[in-house]
Amino acid sequence: MQKPKDLKPLLHPRTMAVVGVSRKNDRHPANVIFYKNHLRQTVDVYAVNPKGGKLLGEKLYPDVASVPGQVDLAVIAVRAAQVPGVLADCARAGAKSAAVISGGFAEVGREDLQDEISAIAADAGMPMLGPNCLGIYAPGYADTFFLPPERMIRPEQGNVALVSQSGGILVDQMIKFADEGVGLSLAVSIGNKAMIRERDLLAYLTEDDKTRVIAFYVEGFGKGEGRAFVHQARDAGKPIIILKAGKSAAGTQAVSSHTAALAGDYNVFSSVMAQFGVVEAKNELELVSFCEALSCYDKPLSGRAAILTGSGGHGAMAVDECARLGIETPALSSALAEKVRAGLSEPVSSIASLKNPIDLTGSAVDDDFVHAVSTLSDSSEVDCVLLLLLPYLPGVTSDLGARLSAVFRRKGKPLAAYVPRLEKYRMLIEGFELNRVPVAPSIDGAVLMVEALRRCAPC
Amino acid sequence: MLKPEIKEILDQAREAGWAMEPQAKEIMRLAGLPVPDFTWARDKEEALACAREKGFPLAAKVVSKKIVHKSDAGGVAVNIADEDELAGVMDRFAGMEGFEGAVVEPMAQGAELIVGGRVDHQFGPVVLFGMGGTAVEVYKDTVIRMAPIDEDTVGNMILSLGARDLILGHRGEKPLDAAGIKSLVAGFSRLLMDLEDEIESVDLNPVMCSHKGCNIADARIMLAR
């Protein structure tokens, strides 16, 4: 059992020093990091440059030791060869943690240099993120990503934490989160993960009150590390989602047994994640759908879905996708169907199809949907309702999202909705999402939200 | 902890890099797993002698460090009906490369399953279970779990198979011995934990399973390099 590292100074720093701020080059990563935190975030930030002096009126400190007060996090963005010296300086100054943004280590064959900086950090008992990473993004608080603020897409503050080996994938996921209205508690780019690795973050985020869902993008674990990870994940008590790259990597050794041929690296990865209740996303669409669904609901489902729509075609496509994934769509009992029919508006009640999918037809109005969801929510025949809402139907108004969310709040039966993601339908979508009902921009995405609840052990 | 007798067999097998069928089956037997009443006959005379005790029909399989895939090399004979046929089979085997005798055992009945193990770099020992036989890599109807696992988990693995109904009882057939399957796979997964530092992978294929019970009809262990 490794000693838990105190990651609070690293992931929730009060004081940050940015080392490597240039006096000449305003596009230097360290300059971007310094200014965006200085101007936009609440963390106290100081710029470090060995030559000292001033930059646009801001004082430059010659080293970390001369920064006033205790430095929680030293963000290091200097050339690789200078990192050992800077880290040693941080250790002497008593900095509580470091994030090495600089590249030029194991990823280019300089394992020696990476081992050297890991040893310095380990000797000082100073948690080190990276190298070759973007660091951390804590909405409204601290942001060490060297991307100019006007270029960044910032998701809202929320309860999903993202941990990624790749900085690029992390930024991409943040864009998707912002698009889909998924809120972020913390994003961490771990880069070469020389010291701080997935398991350290899993331990921290398990205890973090602001985080409800923990999502990982991983390329691979070290020897035996996967085993320790799944044990830790099983005991975390929070939904954990994982996206693995390198699924197709061919084995390099000749395969001498049937078992070795059938239990290839990725098959083992995928099977073991499922065994321990970690929800594996196969691609980015699944990752964002799973994150959104699990950030909203906290009870697992057996997966008996009612599909409710105003279009027969949408219902048929959703049924196909449910069948592919093994989500049941049981036909409603005649008693339940009659209960639904009894409350529908007069023109709809005679033409609606009330099996499953339930097609209220293009004549349906808001009240019909509200009545149907309410009735289905009271029934034990299904444990969730998949809504395929077509905002262009004449009887559907932009108020429907908020009204159906109110049914969820009263009855507690999970809903997942598909609404085409267009600006003119935003009020309908926000009516759901601001009331914690997940909305997907595609039918498949909405089905995946139900799938997430079915697969997740500790939701 | 590995029994010293198991360690001894592994030490004998190390030079070849793998444990041949009689060695691997002996390890399974020592670990308390069900193997048939097999004999490693070193030559034709020993084969005929043990056949008289066991009675016919019998199966005979060549033992050779050079032959990993016995079926592919013509090294498996089944439903041997009498002594003449067995003598002919043994003469044929004796001409094969690296001949060290044959495994002689009663014919087993039932469905062919596979129980396998591998030491994965990221997750350590993992166990594989599913529909076996020589076409196992064609049908690919197998499931994987991280070892060790308990018998309930094996029950779940059975339900995850495409051919689950063949195990649970299909069109009036009696179901296979599920309790036997569960105890075999769970027991094997515990053995894998003890073998972690010694092996690369294990194939128990086929494991013959009927409504009456299960038996490891063939086994081989690829040792860690």
JSON list of C-alpha atoms in Angstrom, two decimals, chain A residues 273-430:
[
{"chain": "A", "resi": 273, "resn": "MET", "atom": "CA", "xyz": [-13.52, -2.91, -15.86]},
{"chain": "A", "resi": 274, "resn": "ALA", "atom": "CA", "xyz": [-17.04, -4.33, -16.22]},
{"chain": "A", "resi": 275, "resn": "GLN", "atom": "CA", "xyz": [-16.35, -6.93, -13.52]},
{"chain": "A", "resi": 276, "resn": "PHE", "atom": "CA", "xyz": [-15.57, -4.16, -11.03]},
{"chain": "A", "resi": 277, "resn": "GLY", "atom": "CA", "xyz": [-18.42, -1.84, -11.99]},
{"chain": "A", "resi": 278, "resn": "VAL", "atom": "CA", "xyz": [-16.27, 0.70, -13.83]},
{"chain": "A", "resi": 279, "resn": "VAL", "atom": "CA", "xyz": [-18.27, 1.99, -16.81]},
{"chain": "A", "resi": 280, "resn": "GLU", "atom": "CA", "xyz": [-16.18, 1.74, -19.96]},
{"chain": "A", "resi": 281, "resn": "ALA", "atom": "CA", "xyz": [-16.89, 4.28, -22.67]},
{"chain": "A", "resi": 282, "resn": "LYS", "atom": "CA", "xyz": [-15.86, 2.98, -26.07]},
{"chain": "A", "resi": 283, "resn": "ASN", "atom": "CA", "xyz": [-15.59, 6.41, -27.66]},
{"chain": "A", "resi": 284, "resn": "GLU", "atom": "CA", "xyz": [-15.97, 10.12, -26.93]},
{"chain": "A", "resi": 285, "resn": "LEU", "atom": "CA", "xyz": [-19.75, 10.15, -27.55]},
{"chain": "A", "resi": 286, "resn": "GLU", "atom": "CA", "xyz": [-20.19, 7.45, -24.94]},
{"chain": "A", "resi": 287, "resn": "LEU", "atom": "CA", "xyz": [-17.90, 9.25, -22.52]},
{"chain": "A", "resi": 288, "resn": "VAL", "atom": "CA", "xyz": [-19.87, 12.48, -22.58]},
{"chain": "A", "resi": 289, "resn": "SER", "atom": "CA", "xyz": [-23.26, 10.69, -22.49]},
{"chain": "A", "resi": 290, "resn": "PHE", "atom": "CA", "xyz": [-22.19, 8.55, -19.56]},
{"chain": "A", "resi": 291, "resn": "CYS", "atom": "CA", "xyz": [-20.78, 11.54, -17.68]},
{"chain": "A", "resi": 292, "resn": "GLU", "atom": "CA", "xyz": [-23.96, 13.53, -18.16]},
{"chain": "A", "resi": 293, "resn": "ALA", "atom": "CA", "xyz": [-26.28, 10.70, -17.11]},
{"chain": "A", "resi": 294, "resn": "LEU", "atom": "CA", "xyz": [-24.26, 9.69, -14.06]},
{"chain": "A", "resi": 295, "resn": "SER", "atom": "CA", "xyz": [-23.87, 13.28, -12.94]},
{"chain": "A", "resi": 296, "resn": "CYS", "atom": "CA", "xyz": [-27.67, 13.52, -12.68]},
{"chain": "A", "resi": 297, "resn": "TYR", "atom": "CA", "xyz": [-28.78, 10.26, -11.08]},
{"chain": "A", "resi": 298, "resn": "ASP", "atom": "CA", "xyz": [-27.68, 8.29, -8.11]},
{"chain": "A", "resi": 299, "resn": "LYS", "atom": "CA", "xyz": [-29.53, 4.97, -8.36]},
{"chain": "A", "resi": 300, "resn": "PRO", "atom": "CA", "xyz": [-28.66, 2.05, -10.61]},
{"chain": "A", "resi": 301, "resn": "LEU", "atom": "CA", "xyz": [-31.32, 0.66, -12.94]},
{"chain": "A", "resi": 302, "resn": "SER", "atom": "CA", "xyz": [-32.08, -2.82, -14.14]},
{"chain": "A", "resi": 303, "resn": "GLY", "atom": "CA", "xyz": [-32.80, -1.14, -17.48]},
{"chain": "A", "resi": 304, "resn": "ARG", "atom": "CA", "xyz": [-36.49, -1.51, -18.34]},
{"chain": "A", "resi": 305, "resn": "ALA", "atom": "CA", "xyz": [-37.13, 1.58, -20.41]},
{"chain": "A", "resi": 306, "resn": "ALA", "atom": "CA", "xyz": [-40.34, 3.15, -21.62]},
{"chain": "A", "resi": 307, "resn": "ILE", "atom": "CA", "xyz": [-39.74, 4.98, -24.87]},
{"chain": "A", "resi": 308, "resn": "LEU", "atom": "CA", "xyz": [-41.99, 7.99, -25.28]},
{"chain": "A", "resi": 309, "resn": "THR", "atom": "CA", "xyz": [-42.09, 9.99, -28.49]},
{"chain": "A", "resi": 310, "resn": "GLY", "atom": "CA", "xyz": [-44.17, 11.88, -30.98]},
{"chain": "A", "resi": 311, "resn": "SER", "atom": "CA", "xyz": [-42.70, 10.05, -33.97]},
{"chain": "A", "resi": 312, "resn": "GLY", "atom": "CA", "xyz": [-42.95, 6.36, -34.78]},
{"chain": "A", "resi": 313, "resn": "GLY", "atom": "CA", "xyz": [-39.61, 6.36, -36.58]},
{"chain": "A", "resi": 314, "resn": "HIS", "atom": "CA", "xyz": [-37.76, 7.81, -33.59]},
{"chain": "A", "resi": 315, "resn": "GLY", "atom": "CA", "xyz": [-39.33, 5.16, -31.37]},
{"chain": "A", "resi": 316, "resn": "ALA", "atom": "CA", "xyz": [-38.30, 2.36, -33.73]},
{"chain": "A", "resi": 317, "resn": "MET", "atom": "CA", "xyz": [-34.70, 3.59, -33.92]},
{"chain": "A", "resi": 318, "resn": "ALA", "atom": "CA", "xyz": [-34.48, 3.85, -30.13]},
{"chain": "A", "resi": 319, "resn": "VAL", "atom": "CA", "xyz": [-35.89, 0.33, -29.69]},
{"chain": "A", "resi": 320, "resn": "ASP", "atom": "CA", "xyz": [-33.23, -1.03, -32.05]},
{"chain": "A", "resi": 321, "resn": "GLU", "atom": "CA", "xyz": [-30.44, 0.66, -30.12]},
{"chain": "A", "resi": 322, "resn": "CYS", "atom": "CA", "xyz": [-31.86, -0.56, -26.80]},
{"chain": "A", "resi": 323, "resn": "ALA", "atom": "CA", "xyz": [-32.03, -4.12, -28.14]},
{"chain": "A", "resi": 324, "resn": "ARG", "atom": "CA", "xyz": [-28.43, -3.92, -29.34]},
{"chain": "A", "resi": 325, "resn": "LEU", "atom": "CA", "xyz": [-27.27, -2.96, -25.85]},
{"chain": "A", "resi": 326, "resn": "GLY", "atom": "CA", "xyz": [-29.58, -5.34, -24.02]},
{"chain": "A", "resi": 327, "resn": "ILE", "atom": "CA", "xyz": [-31.85, -2.67, -22.51]},
{"chain": "A", "resi": 328, "resn": "GLU", "atom": "CA", "xyz": [-35.37, -4.06, -22.16]},
{"chain": "A", "resi": 329, "resn": "THR", "atom": "CA", "xyz": [-38.34, -2.18, -23.60]},
{"chain": "A", "resi": 330, "resn": "PRO", "atom": "CA", "xyz": [-41.25, -4.22, -22.23]},
{"chain": "A", "resi": 331, "resn": "ALA", "atom": "CA", "xyz": [-44.70, -3.82, -23.79]},
{"chain": "A", "resi": 332, "resn": "LEU", "atom": "CA", "xyz": [-46.99, -1.91, -21.42]},
{"chain": "A", "resi": 333, "resn": "SER", "atom": "CA", "xyz": [-49.68, -3.98, -19.72]},
{"chain": "A", "resi": 334, "resn": "SER", "atom": "CA", "xyz": [-53.16, -3.20, -21.02]},
{"chain": "A", "resi": 335, "resn": "ALA", "atom": "CA", "xyz": [-54.07, -1.72, -17.63]},
{"chain": "A", "resi": 336, "resn": "LEU", "atom": "CA", "xyz": [-51.16, 0.72, -17.79]},
{"chain": "A", "resi": 337, "resn": "ALA", "atom": "CA", "xyz": [-51.84, 1.51, -21.45]},
{"chain": "A", "resi": 338, "resn": "GLU", "atom": "CA", "xyz": [-55.47, 2.36, -20.62]},
{"chain": "A", "resi": 339, "resn": "LYS", "atom": "CA", "xyz": [-54.36, 4.56, -17.74]},
{"chain": "A", "resi": 340, "resn": "VAL", "atom": "CA", "xyz": [-52.11, 6.46, -20.13]},
{"chain": "A", "resi": 341, "resn": "ARG", "atom": "CA", "xyz": [-54.85, 6.69, -22.77]},
{"chain": "A", "resi": 342, "resn": "ALA", "atom": "CA", "xyz": [-57.46, 7.92, -20.29]},
{"chain": "A", "resi": 343, "resn": "GLY", "atom": "CA", "xyz": [-55.55, 11.14, -19.59]},
{"chain": "A", "resi": 344, "resn": "LEU", "atom": "CA", "xyz": [-54.59, 12.06, -23.15]},
{"chain": "A", "resi": 345, "resn": "SER", "atom": "CA", "xyz": [-56.20, 14.94, -25.00]},
{"chain": "A", "resi": 346, "resn": "GLU", "atom": "CA", "xyz": [-59.19, 13.97, -27.10]},
{"chain": "A", "resi": 347, "resn": "PRO", "atom": "CA", "xyz": [-57.66, 13.96, -30.60]},
{"chain": "A", "resi": 348, "resn": "VAL", "atom": "CA", "xyz": [-54.54, 12.12, -29.43]},
{"chain": "A", "resi": 349, "resn": "SER", "atom": "CA", "xyz": [-56.19, 9.41, -27.35]},
{"chain": "A", "resi": 350, "resn": "SER", "atom": "CA", "xyz": [-57.79, 7.81, -30.39]},
{"chain": "A", "resi": 351, "resn": "ILE", "atom": "CA", "xyz": [-54.62, 7.66, -32.53]},
{"chain": "A", "resi": 352, "resn": "ALA", "atom": "CA", "xyz": [-51.77, 7.21, -30.04]},
{"chain": "A", "resi": 353, "resn": "SER", "atom": "CA", "xyz": [-49.94, 3.86, -30.04]},
{"chain": "A", "resi": 354, "resn": "LEU", "atom": "CA", "xyz": [-49.54, 2.74, -26.44]},
{"chain": "A", "resi": 355, "resn": "LYS", "atom": "CA", "xyz": [-47.32, -0.33, -26.54]},
{"chain": "A", "resi": 356, "resn": "ASN", "atom": "CA", "xyz": [-43.63, 0.49, -26.23]},
{"chain": "A", "resi": 357, "resn": "PRO", "atom": "CA", "xyz": [-42.42, 2.64, -27.88]},
{"chain": "A", "resi": 358, "resn": "ILE", "atom": "CA", "xyz": [-45.30, 4.90, -26.93]},
{"chain": "A", "resi": 359, "resn": "ASP", "atom": "CA", "xyz": [-46.06, 7.14, -29.87]},
{"chain": "A", "resi": 360, "resn": "LEU", "atom": "CA", "xyz": [-48.23, 10.10, -28.94]},
{"chain": "A", "resi": 361, "resn": "THR", "atom": "CA", "xyz": [-48.09, 11.21, -32.61]},
{"chain": "A", "resi": 362, "resn": "GLY", "atom": "CA", "xyz": [-47.44, 14.59, -34.13]},
{"chain": "A", "resi": 363, "resn": "SER", "atom": "CA", "xyz": [-50.73, 15.86, -32.72]},
{"chain": "A", "resi": 364, "resn": "ALA", "atom": "CA", "xyz": [-49.53, 15.58, -29.13]},
{"chain": "A", "resi": 365, "resn": "VAL", "atom": "CA", "xyz": [-49.42, 18.67, -26.92]},
{"chain": "A", "resi": 366, "resn": "ASP", "atom": "CA", "xyz": [-47.36, 19.38, -23.78]},
{"chain": "A", "resi": 367, "resn": "ASP", "atom": "CA", "xyz": [-50.12, 18.11, -21.48]},
{"chain": "A", "resi": 368, "resn": "ASP", "atom": "CA", "xyz": [-50.11, 14.73, -23.22]},
{"chain": "A", "resi": 369, "resn": "PHE", "atom": "CA", "xyz": [-46.38, 14.27, -22.58]},
{"chain": "A", "resi": 370, "resn": "VAL", "atom": "CA", "xyz": [-46.68, 15.44, -18.97]},
{"chain": "A", "resi": 371, "resn": "HIS", "atom": "CA", "xyz": [-49.56, 13.06, -18.32]},
{"chain": "A", "resi": 372, "resn": "ALA", "atom": "CA", "xyz": [-47.79, 10.10, -19.97]},
{"chain": "A", "resi": 373, "resn": "VAL", "atom": "CA", "xyz": [-44.50, 10.64, -18.11]},
{"chain": "A", "resi": 374, "resn": "SER", "atom": "CA", "xyz": [-46.34, 11.08, -14.86]},
{"chain": "A", "resi": 375, "resn": "THR", "atom": "CA", "xyz": [-48.33, 7.86, -15.33]},
{"chain": "A", "resi": 376, "resn": "LEU", "atom": "CA", "xyz": [-45.26, 5.86, -16.43]},
{"chain": "A", "resi": 377, "resn": "SER", "atom": "CA", "xyz": [-43.32, 7.23, -13.44]},
{"chain": "A", "resi": 378, "resn": "ASP", "atom": "CA", "xyz": [-45.93, 5.79, -11.09]},
{"chain": "A", "resi": 379, "resn": "SER", "atom": "CA", "xyz": [-45.74, 2.33, -12.64]},
{"chain": "A", "resi": 380, "resn": "SER", "atom": "CA", "xyz": [-43.34, -0.43, -11.61]},
{"chain": "A", "resi": 381, "resn": "GLU", "atom": "CA", "xyz": [-43.41, -1.87, -15.14]},
{"chain": "A", "resi": 382, "resn": "VAL", "atom": "CA", "xyz": [-40.56, 0.38, -16.23]},
{"chain": "A", "resi": 383, "resn": "ASP", "atom": "CA", "xyz": [-37.69, 1.93, -14.30]},
{"chain": "A", "resi": 384, "resn": "CYS", "atom": "CA", "xyz": [-36.85, 4.86, -16.57]},
{"chain": "A", "resi": 385, "resn": "VAL", "atom": "CA", "xyz": [-38.37, 6.90, -19.38]},
{"chain": "A", "resi": 386, "resn": "LEU", "atom": "CA", "xyz": [-36.54, 7.68, -22.60]},
{"chain": "A", "resi": 387, "resn": "LEU", "atom": "CA", "xyz": [-38.01, 10.83, -24.14]},
{"chain": "A", "resi": 388, "resn": "LEU", "atom": "CA", "xyz": [-37.56, 11.53, -27.83]},
{"chain": "A", "resi": 389, "resn": "LEU", "atom": "CA", "xyz": [-38.82, 15.08, -28.12]},
{"chain": "A", "resi": 390, "resn": "LEU", "atom": "CA", "xyz": [-39.35, 16.84, -31.41]},
{"chain": "A", "resi": 391, "resn": "PRO", "atom": "CA", "xyz": [-39.58, 20.55, -30.71]},
{"chain": "A", "resi": 392, "resn": "TYR", "atom": "CA", "xyz": [-40.91, 21.25, -34.20]},
{"chain": "A", "resi": 393, "resn": "LEU", "atom": "CA", "xyz": [-44.24, 19.53, -33.51]},
{"chain": "A", "resi": 394, "resn": "PRO", "atom": "CA", "xyz": [-46.91, 22.23, -33.39]},
{"chain": "A", "resi": 395, "resn": "GLY", "atom": "CA", "xyz": [-48.28, 21.19, -29.97]},
{"chain": "A", "resi": 396, "resn": "VAL", "atom": "CA", "xyz": [-44.89, 21.10, -28.22]},
{"chain": "A", "resi": 397, "resn": "THR", "atom": "CA", "xyz": [-43.73, 24.31, -26.55]},
{"chain": "A", "resi": 398, "resn": "SER", "atom": "CA", "xyz": [-40.35, 25.30, -25.14]},
{"chain": "A", "resi": 399, "resn": "ASP", "atom": "CA", "xyz": [-41.86, 24.98, -21.67]},
{"chain": "A", "resi": 400, "resn": "LEU", "atom": "CA", "xyz": [-42.01, 21.18, -21.91]},
{"chain": "A", "resi": 401, "resn": "GLY", "atom": "CA", "xyz": [-38.45, 20.54, -20.63]},
{"chain": "A", "resi": 402, "resn": "ALA", "atom": "CA", "xyz": [-39.08, 22.35, -17.36]},
{"chain": "A", "resi": 403, "resn": "ARG", "atom": "CA", "xyz": [-42.50, 20.76, -16.95]},
{"chain": "A", "resi": 404, "resn": "LEU", "atom": "CA", "xyz": [-41.23, 17.20, -17.47]},
{"chain": "A", "resi": 405, "resn": "SER", "atom": "CA", "xyz": [-38.29, 17.88, -15.14]},
{"chain": "A", "resi": 406, "resn": "ALA", "atom": "CA", "xyz": [-40.81, 18.83, -12.49]},
{"chain": "A", "resi": 407, "resn": "VAL", "atom": "CA", "xyz": [-42.44, 15.42, -12.93]},
{"chain": "A", "resi": 408, "resn": "PHE", "atom": "CA", "xyz": [-39.02, 13.82, -12.35]},
{"chain": "A", "resi": 409, "resn": "ARG", "atom": "CA", "xyz": [-38.47, 15.89, -9.20]},
{"chain": "A", "resi": 410, "resn": "ARG", "atom": "CA", "xyz": [-41.86, 14.81, -7.85]},
{"chain": "A", "resi": 411, "resn": "LYS", "atom": "CA", "xyz": [-41.73, 11.14, -8.80]},
{"chain": "A", "resi": 412, "resn": "GLY", "atom": "CA", "xyz": [-38.00, 10.39, -8.84]},
{"chain": "A", "resi": 413, "resn": "LYS", "atom": "CA", "xyz": [-38.06, 8.10, -11.87]},
{"chain": "A", "resi": 414, "resn": "PRO", "atom": "CA", "xyz": [-35.05, 8.84, -14.10]},
{"chain": "A", "resi": 415, "resn": "LEU", "atom": "CA", "xyz": [-35.64, 10.49, -17.48]},
{"chain": "A", "resi": 416, "resn": "ALA", "atom": "CA", "xyz": [-33.23, 10.83, -20.38]},
{"chain": "A", "resi": 417, "resn": "ALA", "atom": "CA", "xyz": [-34.16, 12.99, -23.32]},
{"chain": "A", "resi": 418, "resn": "TYR", "atom": "CA", "xyz": [-33.21, 13.44, -26.94]},
{"chain": "A", "resi": 419, "resn": "VAL", "atom": "CA", "xyz": [-33.72, 16.95, -28.28]},
{"chain": "A", "resi": 420, "resn": "PRO", "atom": "CA", "xyz": [-32.01, 18.20, -31.47]},
{"chain": "A", "resi": 421, "resn": "ARG", "atom": "CA", "xyz": [-29.30, 20.58, -30.26]},
{"chain": "A", "resi": 422, "resn": "LEU", "atom": "CA", "xyz": [-30.09, 23.79, -32.04]},
{"chain": "A", "resi": 423, "resn": "GLU", "atom": "CA", "xyz": [-30.00, 27.30, -30.70]},
{"chain": "A", "resi": 424, "resn": "LYS", "atom": "CA", "xyz": [-33.72, 27.81, -31.26]},
{"chain": "A", "resi": 425, "resn": "TYR", "atom": "CA", "xyz": [-34.54, 24.86, -28.99]},
{"chain": "A", "resi": 426, "resn": "ARG", "atom": "CA", "xyz": [-32.23, 25.96, -26.20]},
{"chain": "A", "resi": 427, "resn": "MET", "atom": "CA", "xyz": [-34.97, 26.89, -23.75]},
{"chain": "A", "resi": 428, "resn": "LEU", "atom": "CA", "xyz": [-36.48, 23.43, -24.03]},
{"chain": "A", "resi": 429, "resn": "ILE", "atom": "CA", "xyz": [-33.06, 21.83, -23.50]},
{"chain": "A", "resi": 430, "resn": "GLU", "atom": "CA", "xyz": [-32.18, 24.05, -20.56]}
]
